[in-house]
mmCIF file of C-alpha atoms and ligand atoms in Angstrom:
data_model
loop_
_atom_site.group_PDB
_atom_site.id
_atom_site.type_symbol
_atom_site.label_atom_id
_atom_site.label_comp_id
_atom_site.label_asym_id
_atom_site.label_seq_id
_atom_site.Cartn_x
_atom_site.Cartn_y
_atom_site.Cartn_z
ATOM 1 C CA UNK A 12 -0.468 -0.193 -0.278
ATOM 2 C CA UNK A 13 1.514 3.403 -0.933
ATOM 3 C CA UNK A 14 2.606 5.794 1.378
ATOM 4 C CA UNK A 15 2.956 3.173 4.367
ATOM 5 C CA UNK A 16 6.275 3.708 6.820
ATOM 6 C CA UNK A 17 7.522 -0.020 8.088
ATOM 7 C CA UNK A 18 9.244 1.924 10.414
ATOM 8 C CA UNK A 19 6.345 3.159 12.438
ATOM 9 C CA UNK A 20 3.260 1.134 14.148
ATOM 10 C CA UNK A 21 1.082 -0.222 12.166
ATOM 11 C CA UNK A 22 -3.231 -0.585 13.440
ATOM 12 C CA UNK A 23 -6.051 -1.894 11.568
ATOM 13 C CA UNK A 24 -9.643 -0.180 11.439
ATOM 14 C CA UNK A 25 -12.239 -2.557 10.196
ATOM 15 C CA UNK A 26 -15.826 -0.789 9.469
ATOM 16 C CA UNK A 27 -19.134 -2.444 9.859
ATOM 17 C CA UNK A 28 -21.968 -0.744 8.118
ATOM 18 C CA UNK A 29 -24.678 -3.057 8.642
ATOM 19 C CA UNK A 30 -27.283 -2.107 11.852
ATOM 20 C CA UNK A 31 -30.441 -3.193 12.880
ATOM 21 C CA UNK A 32 -32.102 0.196 12.692
ATOM 22 C CA UNK A 33 -30.971 3.810 12.219
ATOM 23 C CA UNK A 34 -31.008 5.627 15.401
ATOM 24 C CA UNK A 35 -32.757 9.383 15.139
ATOM 25 C CA UNK A 36 -29.646 11.198 16.101
ATOM 26 C CA UNK A 37 -27.415 9.116 13.982
ATOM 27 C CA UNK A 38 -24.820 10.880 11.037
ATOM 28 C CA UNK A 39 -22.216 7.592 11.180
ATOM 29 C CA UNK A 40 -22.087 5.718 7.997
ATOM 30 C CA UNK A 41 -24.333 3.094 8.614
ATOM 31 C CA UNK A 42 -27.622 1.667 6.579
ATOM 32 C CA UNK A 43 -30.548 -0.371 8.179
ATOM 33 C CA UNK A 44 -31.359 -3.909 7.964
ATOM 34 C CA UNK A 45 -34.375 -3.227 5.592
ATOM 35 C CA UNK A 46 -31.581 -1.920 2.837
ATOM 36 C CA UNK A 47 -29.045 -5.142 2.787
ATOM 37 C CA UNK A 48 -29.443 -9.032 2.605
ATOM 38 C CA UNK A 49 -27.627 -11.610 3.510
ATOM 39 C CA UNK A 50 -25.823 -11.960 0.081
ATOM 40 C CA UNK A 51 -24.658 -8.000 1.222
ATOM 41 C CA UNK A 52 -23.110 -9.769 3.655
ATOM 42 C CA UNK A 53 -21.317 -12.221 2.385
ATOM 43 C CA UNK A 54 -20.181 -10.096 -0.142
ATOM 44 C CA UNK A 55 -18.586 -7.773 2.189
ATOM 45 C CA UNK A 56 -16.776 -10.782 3.893
ATOM 46 C CA UNK A 57 -15.767 -11.567 1.078
ATOM 47 C CA UNK A 58 -13.909 -8.258 0.027
ATOM 48 C CA UNK A 59 -12.641 -7.448 4.052
ATOM 49 C CA UNK A 60 -11.079 -11.130 4.181
ATOM 50 C CA UNK A 61 -9.050 -10.635 0.262
ATOM 51 C CA UNK A 62 -7.975 -6.999 2.108
ATOM 52 C CA UNK A 63 -6.879 -8.229 5.044
ATOM 53 C CA UNK A 64 -5.060 -10.828 3.121
ATOM 54 C CA UNK A 65 -3.552 -8.516 0.908
ATOM 55 C CA UNK A 66 -2.276 -5.832 3.838
ATOM 56 C CA UNK A 67 -0.822 -9.356 5.891
ATOM 57 C CA UNK A 68 1.436 -10.305 2.952
ATOM 58 C CA UNK A 69 2.804 -6.668 2.483
ATOM 59 C CA UNK A 70 2.929 -5.564 6.440
ATOM 60 C CA UNK A 71 4.156 -9.869 7.916
ATOM 61 C CA UNK A 72 4.210 -8.595 11.437
ATOM 62 C CA UNK A 73 1.282 -8.160 13.821
ATOM 63 C CA UNK A 74 -0.596 -4.996 13.886
ATOM 64 C CA UNK A 75 -0.086 -2.432 17.047
ATOM 65 C CA UNK A 76 -3.940 -2.905 17.316
ATOM 66 C CA UNK A 77 -7.264 -3.344 15.982
ATOM 67 C CA UNK A 78 -10.402 -2.413 16.237
ATOM 68 C CA UNK A 79 -13.945 -3.537 14.149
ATOM 69 C CA UNK A 80 -16.665 -0.884 14.824
ATOM 70 C CA UNK A 81 -19.232 0.321 12.829
ATOM 71 C CA UNK A 82 -22.603 0.486 12.470
ATOM 72 C CA UNK A 83 -22.771 -2.268 14.656
ATOM 73 C CA UNK A 84 -20.322 -5.203 14.175
ATOM 74 C CA UNK A 85 -23.406 -7.818 16.026
ATOM 75 C CA UNK A 86 -24.727 -7.670 13.043
ATOM 76 C CA UNK A 87 -22.955 -10.164 11.552
ATOM 77 C CA UNK A 88 -22.784 -12.641 14.299
ATOM 78 C CA UNK A 89 -19.900 -14.316 16.666
ATOM 79 C CA UNK A 90 -19.251 -16.294 14.006
ATOM 80 C CA UNK A 91 -17.749 -14.019 10.896
ATOM 81 C CA UNK A 92 -16.529 -12.028 13.330
ATOM 82 C CA UNK A 93 -14.182 -15.040 14.141
ATOM 83 C CA UNK A 94 -13.670 -14.951 10.664
ATOM 84 C CA UNK A 95 -12.345 -11.560 11.069
ATOM 85 C CA UNK A 96 -10.115 -11.665 13.687
ATOM 86 C CA UNK A 97 -8.758 -14.815 12.554
ATOM 87 C CA UNK A 98 -7.610 -13.317 9.734
ATOM 88 C CA UNK A 99 -6.310 -9.940 11.115
ATOM 89 C CA UNK A 100 -4.327 -11.992 13.188
ATOM 90 C CA UNK A 101 -2.363 -13.920 10.630
ATOM 91 C CA UNK A 102 0.528 -12.405 11.559
ATOM 92 C CA UNK A 103 0.430 -11.875 14.952
ATOM 93 C CA UNK A 104 -1.651 -10.941 17.994
ATOM 94 C CA UNK A 105 -1.375 -6.929 18.602
ATOM 95 C CA UNK A 106 -1.826 -5.699 22.308
ATOM 96 C CA UNK A 107 -5.222 -4.689 21.991
ATOM 97 C CA UNK A 108 -8.127 -5.884 20.076
ATOM 98 C CA UNK A 109 -10.995 -4.553 20.399
ATOM 99 C CA UNK A 110 -14.699 -4.828 19.023
ATOM 100 C CA UNK A 111 -18.151 -2.441 19.185
ATOM 101 C CA UNK A 112 -21.442 -3.616 19.627
ATOM 102 C CA UNK A 113 -24.997 -2.665 20.203
ATOM 103 C CA UNK A 114 -26.375 -4.350 23.905
ATOM 104 C CA UNK A 115 -29.205 -6.279 22.504
ATOM 105 C CA UNK A 116 -26.563 -8.267 20.203
ATOM 106 C CA UNK A 117 -24.779 -8.507 23.446
ATOM 107 C CA UNK A 118 -24.884 -12.683 24.615
ATOM 108 C CA UNK A 119 -23.073 -15.178 26.568
ATOM 109 C CA UNK A 120 -21.347 -16.600 22.817
ATOM 110 C CA UNK A 121 -19.426 -13.151 23.021
ATOM 111 C CA UNK A 122 -16.931 -15.712 25.287
ATOM 112 C CA UNK A 123 -15.578 -17.522 22.886
ATOM 113 C CA UNK A 124 -14.036 -14.285 20.983
ATOM 114 C CA UNK A 125 -11.351 -15.119 23.800
ATOM 115 C CA UNK A 126 -8.491 -14.760 22.384
ATOM 116 C CA UNK A 127 -9.071 -13.716 19.546
ATOM 117 C CA UNK A 128 -10.485 -9.880 21.331
ATOM 118 C CA UNK A 129 -9.857 -8.568 24.143
ATOM 119 C CA UNK A 130 -11.568 -5.646 24.425
ATOM 120 C CA UNK A 131 -15.880 -4.523 24.140
ATOM 121 C CA UNK A 132 -17.036 -1.779 23.693
ATOM 122 C CA UNK A 133 -21.020 -1.233 24.019
ATOM 123 C CA UNK A 134 -23.201 0.971 22.867
ATOM 124 C CA UNK A 135 -25.064 1.655 26.361
ATOM 125 C CA UNK A 136 -25.904 5.265 26.056
ATOM 126 C CA UNK A 137 -28.484 6.191 29.052
ATOM 127 C CA UNK A 138 -30.376 3.789 31.475
ATOM 128 C CA UNK A 139 -33.466 5.905 30.568
ATOM 129 C CA UNK A 140 -36.216 4.666 28.632
ATOM 130 C CA UNK A 141 -37.729 7.807 28.281
ATOM 131 C CA UNK A 142 -34.327 8.686 26.394
ATOM 132 C CA UNK A 143 -33.803 5.381 24.810
ATOM 133 C CA UNK A 144 -36.992 6.096 23.017
ATOM 134 C CA UNK A 145 -36.203 9.737 22.521
ATOM 135 C CA UNK A 146 -32.591 9.239 20.196
ATOM 136 C CA UNK A 147 -34.742 6.599 18.376
ATOM 137 C CA UNK A 148 -32.397 4.072 20.010
ATOM 138 C CA UNK A 149 -33.202 0.001 19.669
ATOM 139 C CA UNK A 150 -32.074 -1.017 23.174
ATOM 140 C CA UNK A 151 -34.499 -1.177 26.028
ATOM 141 C CA UNK A 152 -33.184 -0.609 29.323
ATOM 142 C CA UNK A 153 -33.568 -4.546 30.097
ATOM 143 C CA UNK A 154 -31.231 -4.899 26.938
ATOM 144 C CA UNK A 155 -28.599 -2.693 27.866
ATOM 145 C CA UNK A 156 -28.656 -4.271 31.900
ATOM 146 C CA UNK A 157 -28.451 -7.808 30.107
ATOM 147 C CA UNK A 158 -25.128 -6.591 28.256
ATOM 148 C CA UNK A 159 -23.670 -4.579 31.060
ATOM 149 C CA UNK A 160 -24.572 -8.036 33.091
ATOM 150 C CA UNK A 161 -23.215 -10.264 30.906
ATOM 151 C CA UNK A 162 -19.925 -7.617 30.190
ATOM 152 C CA UNK A 163 -19.447 -7.272 34.224
ATOM 153 C CA UNK A 164 -18.190 -10.938 34.622
ATOM 154 C CA UNK A 165 -16.472 -11.509 30.925
ATOM 155 C CA UNK A 166 -12.661 -11.687 30.800
ATOM 156 C CA UNK A 167 -11.998 -8.698 28.116
ATOM 157 C CA UNK A 168 -11.688 -5.201 29.321
ATOM 158 C CA UNK A 169 -14.733 -3.143 28.169
ATOM 159 C CA UNK A 170 -15.882 0.123 27.973
ATOM 160 C CA UNK A 171 -20.035 1.575 27.745
ATOM 161 C CA UNK A 172 -20.465 4.801 26.125
ATOM 162 C CA UNK A 173 -23.090 7.051 27.447
ATOM 163 C CA UNK A 174 -24.769 10.395 25.771
ATOM 164 C CA UNK A 175 -25.991 13.061 27.602
ATOM 165 C CA UNK A 176 -27.645 16.589 27.274
ATOM 166 C CA UNK A 177 -30.500 14.541 26.168
ATOM 167 C CA UNK A 178 -33.771 17.234 25.670
ATOM 168 C CA UNK A 179 -35.795 16.368 28.002
ATOM 169 C CA UNK A 180 -33.256 15.180 30.290
ATOM 170 C CA UNK A 181 -31.942 16.157 33.197
ATOM 171 C CA UNK A 182 -28.570 16.276 35.689
ATOM 172 C CA UNK A 183 -29.891 13.554 38.087
ATOM 173 C CA UNK A 184 -30.820 11.885 35.311
ATOM 174 C CA UNK A 185 -27.189 12.022 34.029
ATOM 175 C CA UNK A 186 -25.673 11.388 37.217
ATOM 176 C CA UNK A 187 -27.615 8.429 37.601
ATOM 177 C CA UNK A 188 -27.132 6.822 34.603
ATOM 178 C CA UNK A 189 -23.343 7.102 35.205
ATOM 179 C CA UNK A 190 -23.717 5.999 38.399
ATOM 180 C CA UNK A 191 -25.690 2.348 37.548
ATOM 181 C CA UNK A 192 -23.645 1.898 34.251
ATOM 182 C CA UNK A 193 -20.444 2.514 36.746
ATOM 183 C CA UNK A 194 -22.141 -0.210 38.984
ATOM 184 C CA UNK A 195 -21.452 -2.990 37.099
ATOM 185 C CA UNK A 196 -17.334 -2.077 36.527
ATOM 186 C CA UNK A 197 -16.254 -0.877 33.331
ATOM 187 C CA UNK A 198 -13.063 -0.379 33.007
ATOM 188 C CA UNK A 199 -13.798 2.154 30.658
ATOM 189 C CA UNK A 200 -16.042 4.776 30.085
ATOM 190 C CA UNK A 201 -17.065 6.989 27.285
ATOM 191 C CA UNK A 202 -19.101 10.382 28.069
ATOM 192 C CA UNK A 203 -20.535 12.839 25.482
ATOM 193 C CA UNK A 204 -23.246 15.248 24.433
ATOM 194 C CA UNK A 205 -25.957 14.600 22.189
ATOM 195 C CA UNK A 206 -25.147 15.560 18.883
ATOM 196 C CA UNK A 207 -27.736 17.280 16.590
ATOM 197 C CA UNK A 208 -26.483 16.243 13.236
ATOM 198 C CA UNK A 209 -28.119 17.562 9.916
ATOM 199 C CA UNK A 210 -30.259 14.977 7.421
ATOM 200 C CA UNK A 211 -31.196 13.287 11.025
ATOM 201 C CA UNK A 212 -35.064 12.537 12.092
ATOM 202 C CA UNK A 213 -33.281 14.482 15.558
ATOM 203 C CA UNK A 214 -32.679 17.792 14.141
ATOM 204 C CA UNK A 215 -35.758 17.503 12.619
ATOM 205 C CA UNK A 216 -38.082 17.198 15.913
ATOM 206 C CA UNK A 217 -36.122 18.556 18.931
ATOM 207 C CA UNK A 218 -33.336 21.446 19.117
ATOM 208 C CA UNK A 219 -30.018 21.255 21.457
ATOM 209 C CA UNK A 220 -30.309 22.469 24.957
ATOM 210 C CA UNK A 221 -27.658 24.549 24.108
ATOM 211 C CA UNK A 222 -24.057 25.594 24.801
ATOM 212 C CA UNK A 223 -24.701 26.405 28.314
ATOM 213 C CA UNK A 224 -26.170 24.074 29.347
ATOM 214 C CA UNK A 225 -24.776 21.579 27.475
ATOM 215 C CA UNK A 226 -21.359 22.417 29.443
ATOM 216 C CA UNK A 227 -23.137 22.116 32.772
ATOM 217 C CA UNK A 228 -24.100 18.345 32.373
ATOM 218 C CA UNK A 229 -20.771 18.017 30.920
ATOM 219 C CA UNK A 230 -19.116 19.240 34.170
ATOM 220 C CA UNK A 231 -21.170 17.389 36.236
ATOM 221 C CA UNK A 232 -20.632 14.101 34.236
ATOM 222 C CA UNK A 233 -16.687 14.958 34.269
ATOM 223 C CA UNK A 234 -16.801 15.461 38.671
ATOM 224 C CA UNK A 235 -19.125 12.727 38.492
ATOM 225 C CA UNK A 236 -16.838 10.221 36.835
ATOM 226 C CA UNK A 237 -13.693 11.431 38.315
ATOM 227 C CA UNK A 238 -15.031 10.778 42.000
ATOM 228 C CA UNK A 239 -16.016 6.770 40.843
ATOM 229 C CA UNK A 240 -12.447 6.655 40.602
ATOM 230 C CA UNK A 241 -12.007 7.254 36.713
ATOM 231 C CA UNK A 242 -9.416 9.348 35.397
ATOM 232 C CA UNK A 243 -9.675 12.307 32.461
ATOM 233 C CA UNK A 244 -7.543 11.008 29.572
ATOM 234 C CA UNK A 245 -9.349 11.963 26.629
ATOM 235 C CA UNK A 246 -12.260 15.018 26.194
ATOM 236 C CA UNK A 247 -14.948 12.157 26.190
ATOM 237 C CA UNK A 248 -13.252 9.563 27.284
ATOM 238 C CA UNK A 249 -12.300 8.157 31.208
ATOM 239 C CA UNK A 250 -10.479 4.810 32.586
ATOM 240 C CA UNK A 251 -10.187 3.429 35.475
ATOM 241 C CA UNK A 252 -6.265 1.646 36.790
ATOM 242 C CA UNK A 253 -5.057 2.599 33.490
ATOM 243 C CA UNK A 254 -7.044 0.869 30.514
ATOM 244 C CA UNK A 255 -6.854 3.335 27.985
ATOM 245 C CA UNK A 256 -8.404 2.222 24.696
ATOM 246 C CA UNK A 257 -4.827 1.699 22.826
ATOM 247 C CA UNK A 258 -6.376 1.852 19.705
ATOM 248 C CA UNK A 259 -7.591 5.109 20.128
ATOM 249 C CA UNK A 260 -4.584 6.582 21.122
ATOM 250 C CA UNK A 261 -3.208 5.523 18.010
ATOM 251 C CA UNK A 262 -5.965 8.268 16.326
ATOM 252 C CA UNK A 263 -5.351 10.969 19.096
ATOM 253 C CA UNK A 264 -1.209 10.485 18.332
ATOM 254 C CA UNK A 265 -1.857 10.707 14.607
ATOM 255 C CA UNK A 266 -0.307 7.252 14.311
ATOM 256 C CA UNK A 267 -0.491 4.787 11.137
ATOM 257 C CA UNK A 268 -3.800 3.089 10.778
ATOM 258 C CA UNK A 269 -5.310 1.516 7.612
ATOM 259 C CA UNK A 270 -9.054 1.407 7.477
ATOM 260 C CA UNK A 271 -10.834 -1.088 5.033
ATOM 261 C CA UNK A 272 -14.664 -1.056 4.651
ATOM 262 C CA UNK A 273 -17.072 1.576 3.927
ATOM 263 C CA UNK A 274 -16.964 4.486 5.651
ATOM 264 C CA UNK A 275 -13.233 3.614 6.998
ATOM 265 C CA UNK A 276 -10.660 6.058 7.357
ATOM 266 C CA UNK A 277 -7.479 5.859 7.602
ATOM 267 C CA UNK A 278 -3.673 7.951 8.203
ATOM 268 C CA UNK A 279 -0.255 6.668 6.513
ATOM 269 C CA UNK A 280 2.625 8.250 6.442
ATOM 270 C CA UNK A 281 4.360 10.750 9.461
ATOM 271 C CA UNK A 282 4.866 14.364 8.732
ATOM 272 C CA UNK A 283 2.369 14.257 5.407
ATOM 273 C CA UNK A 284 -0.457 12.326 6.379
ATOM 274 C CA UNK A 285 -2.434 10.635 3.642
ATOM 275 C CA UNK A 286 -6.381 10.280 4.211
ATOM 276 C CA UNK A 287 -7.862 6.997 2.677
ATOM 277 C CA UNK A 288 -11.323 6.946 1.082
ATOM 278 C CA UNK A 289 -14.311 8.997 1.682
ATOM 279 C CA UNK A 290 -17.559 7.323 2.554
ATOM 280 C CA UNK A 291 -19.163 5.740 -0.508
ATOM 281 C CA UNK A 292 -22.640 3.908 -0.679
ATOM 282 C CA UNK A 293 -22.623 0.449 0.411
ATOM 283 C CA UNK A 294 -23.117 -0.897 -3.449
ATOM 284 C CA UNK A 295 -20.382 1.492 -4.693
ATOM 285 C CA UNK A 296 -18.379 -0.314 -1.994
ATOM 286 C CA UNK A 297 -19.617 -3.456 -2.926
ATOM 287 C CA UNK A 298 -18.701 -3.466 -6.485
ATOM 288 C CA UNK A 299 -15.834 -2.020 -6.312
ATOM 289 C CA UNK A 300 -14.116 -1.282 -3.030
ATOM 290 C CA UNK A 301 -10.426 0.086 -4.695
ATOM 291 C CA UNK A 302 -9.307 2.426 -1.952
ATOM 292 C CA UNK A 303 -8.758 5.905 -2.170
ATOM 293 C CA UNK A 304 -5.618 7.217 -0.900
ATOM 294 C CA UNK A 305 -5.650 11.444 -0.891
ATOM 295 C CA UNK A 306 -2.295 13.073 0.000
ATOM 296 C CA UNK A 307 -2.726 15.157 2.959
ATOM 297 C CA UNK A 308 0.012 18.682 3.049
ATOM 298 C CA UNK A 309 2.096 19.064 5.880
ATOM 299 C CA UNK A 310 -0.224 21.944 6.989
ATOM 300 C CA UNK A 311 -3.525 19.665 7.127
ATOM 301 C CA UNK A 312 -1.181 17.185 8.606
ATOM 302 C CA UNK A 313 -0.035 19.574 11.561
ATOM 303 C CA UNK A 314 -4.005 21.339 11.649
ATOM 304 C CA UNK A 315 -5.186 17.278 12.254
ATOM 305 C CA UNK A 316 -2.215 16.735 14.141
ATOM 306 C CA UNK A 317 -3.655 19.256 16.527
ATOM 307 C CA UNK A 318 -7.134 19.113 16.587
ATOM 308 C CA UNK A 319 -6.434 14.883 17.806
ATOM 309 C CA UNK A 320 -4.140 15.076 20.312
ATOM 310 C CA UNK A 321 -5.403 18.548 21.921
ATOM 311 C CA UNK A 322 -8.669 16.567 22.788
ATOM 312 C CA UNK A 323 -6.203 14.581 25.237
ATOM 313 C CA UNK A 324 -5.153 15.635 28.785
ATOM 314 C CA UNK A 325 -1.884 15.043 28.186
ATOM 315 C CA UNK A 326 -1.374 17.182 25.263
ATOM 316 C CA UNK A 327 1.442 17.940 22.792
ATOM 317 C CA UNK A 328 4.634 16.813 23.817
ATOM 318 C CA UNK A 329 6.839 20.089 22.661
ATOM 319 C CA UNK A 330 9.760 17.209 21.354
ATOM 320 C CA UNK A 331 7.405 14.784 19.358
ATOM 321 C CA UNK A 332 5.760 18.317 17.336
ATOM 322 C CA UNK A 333 9.508 18.953 16.547
ATOM 323 C CA UNK A 334 10.516 15.426 15.355
ATOM 324 C CA UNK A 335 7.467 15.099 13.535
ATOM 325 C CA UNK A 336 7.040 18.722 11.867
ATOM 326 C CA UNK A 337 10.959 19.708 12.297
ATOM 327 C CA UNK A 338 10.239 23.012 13.901
ATOM 328 C CA UNK A 339 9.779 24.602 17.453
ATOM 329 C CA UNK A 340 6.522 24.487 18.930
ATOM 330 C CA UNK A 341 7.259 27.564 21.287
ATOM 331 C CA UNK A 342 8.095 29.594 18.060
ATOM 332 C CA UNK A 343 5.196 28.613 16.025
ATOM 333 C CA UNK A 344 2.461 29.039 18.673
ATOM 334 C CA UNK A 345 4.078 30.643 21.559
ATOM 335 C CA UNK A 346 2.460 34.137 21.086
ATOM 336 C CA UNK A 347 -0.784 32.863 20.076
ATOM 337 C CA UNK A 348 -1.064 31.007 23.208
ATOM 338 C CA UNK A 349 0.107 34.163 25.497
ATOM 339 C CA UNK A 350 -3.478 35.384 24.298
ATOM 340 C CA UNK A 351 -5.910 33.013 25.391
ATOM 341 C CA UNK A 352 -7.686 32.501 28.706
ATOM 342 C CA UNK A 353 -4.640 31.048 31.474
ATOM 343 C CA UNK A 354 -7.151 28.791 33.079
ATOM 344 C CA UNK A 355 -8.174 26.926 29.626
ATOM 345 C CA UNK A 356 -4.777 24.969 29.555
ATOM 346 C CA UNK A 357 -1.421 23.827 31.004
ATOM 347 C CA UNK A 358 2.332 24.600 29.403
ATOM 348 C CA UNK A 359 5.371 23.721 30.262
ATOM 349 C CA UNK A 360 8.898 23.459 28.950
ATOM 350 C CA UNK A 361 7.559 19.902 27.492
ATOM 351 C CA UNK A 362 4.041 20.028 26.510
ATOM 352 C CA UNK A 363 1.361 22.158 25.937
ATOM 353 C CA UNK A 364 -2.439 20.538 26.804
ATOM 354 C CA UNK A 365 -6.005 21.978 27.734
ATOM 355 C CA UNK A 366 -7.667 21.759 31.450
ATOM 356 C CA UNK A 367 -10.926 20.683 30.916
ATOM 357 C CA UNK A 368 -11.817 24.267 30.994
ATOM 358 C CA UNK A 369 -10.178 24.287 27.968
ATOM 359 C CA UNK A 370 -11.848 21.308 26.709
ATOM 360 C CA UNK A 371 -15.237 22.892 26.965
ATOM 361 C CA UNK A 372 -13.941 25.484 24.545
ATOM 362 C CA UNK A 373 -11.494 22.729 21.871
ATOM 363 C CA UNK A 374 -12.801 24.079 18.531
ATOM 364 C CA UNK A 375 -12.225 27.847 19.302
ATOM 365 C CA UNK A 376 -8.408 26.799 20.395
ATOM 366 C CA UNK A 377 -7.734 25.366 17.788
ATOM 367 C CA UNK A 378 -8.946 27.533 15.430
ATOM 368 C CA UNK A 379 -7.072 29.893 17.288
ATOM 369 C CA UNK A 380 -4.008 28.091 16.629
ATOM 370 C CA UNK A 381 -4.635 27.399 13.243
ATOM 371 C CA UNK A 382 -5.770 30.716 12.082
ATOM 372 C CA UNK A 383 -4.656 33.030 14.689
ATOM 373 C CA UNK A 384 -8.375 34.051 14.718
HETATM 374 S S1 LIG B 14 -26.598 1.467 16.191
HETATM 375 FE FE1 LIG B 14 -24.412 3.291 15.867
HETATM 376 S S2 LIG B 14 -24.270 3.234 14.056
HETATM 377 FE FE2 LIG B 14 -25.933 2.127 14.180
HETATM 378 S S3 LIG B 14 -27.936 3.496 13.864
HETATM 379 FE FE3 LIG B 14 -27.677 3.563 15.561
HETATM 380 S S4 LIG B 14 -25.752 5.230 16.650
HETATM 381 FE FE4 LIG B 14 -25.657 4.826 14.197
#
């Protein structure tokens, strides 16, 4: 594959586009079961297995991490998931192998994915039936409880996603969701605000609760998660006992990863990354799965790097920045940082990072640093 840097680790992302039904807020690339059949799943499998096989021969070493995301990979069934994992692990076992799955598809059979799998991420979103219906989720609170209970007894590391700032939700309900989910003992929780995306049924029907209110939900939620022993290591991610998601850390470091599947992205190269394939309709992917790679300029790569690295609490290591872009971080950004509110960042001789207050203004910080706004 053009652009791969053999001197750096390589991770693998596999996008599964299939869902049972479409959630009302979802703008991710996914198709409901009314839009595909068994034949489409079988064709998808043949393409993915063949793409992984080709990359295996070229890379000829274990991948650093593997992540199967979606969509809802649970729609493939555990047998097909095992097939993909076995193929992707032909060159050896990665440090972490994760799968995303919806609660209604978590059954005791998930244990059969051991030892091919090490980590599971389940989209709980809420423990309140009214909120789940408002989001148009397929799963009910009892599906969520059953999935949480199975994962709490499983040998995997695992994550639960929680959405907050849903219209009609109170802060008390948000805190109660966090406590209930945490009581099942996940080592990792992703906690983020509901986003209103163009073209979704949600935006046609409801209004966001507003930035100030969203900030209040986030701050209260963050406080609760910290009190429960979770480290806030990325704007939307919390881990206990160091159970960071290694695959996501590759993204936040703008590391090297190849993406397969119709909505997958990738990033290969170093000072000039190459982004892979724009999302394309499932039918086009199934008939012509050719990868398209778009080279990014050094400026675009740097903007992307700022965007992902400043999402993390560790921020940007100035030495890594120099190594990557051949420039001194303080010389480039020092005067812009001086104009920022001092309570929003931590600037030391070795690193620059945002505080929780800074996370609340992340979009502005990125514009400020990359365009001087
Ligand atoms: S399960 Fe996930 S990918 Fe599928 S429709 Fe819902 S939010 Fe979108």
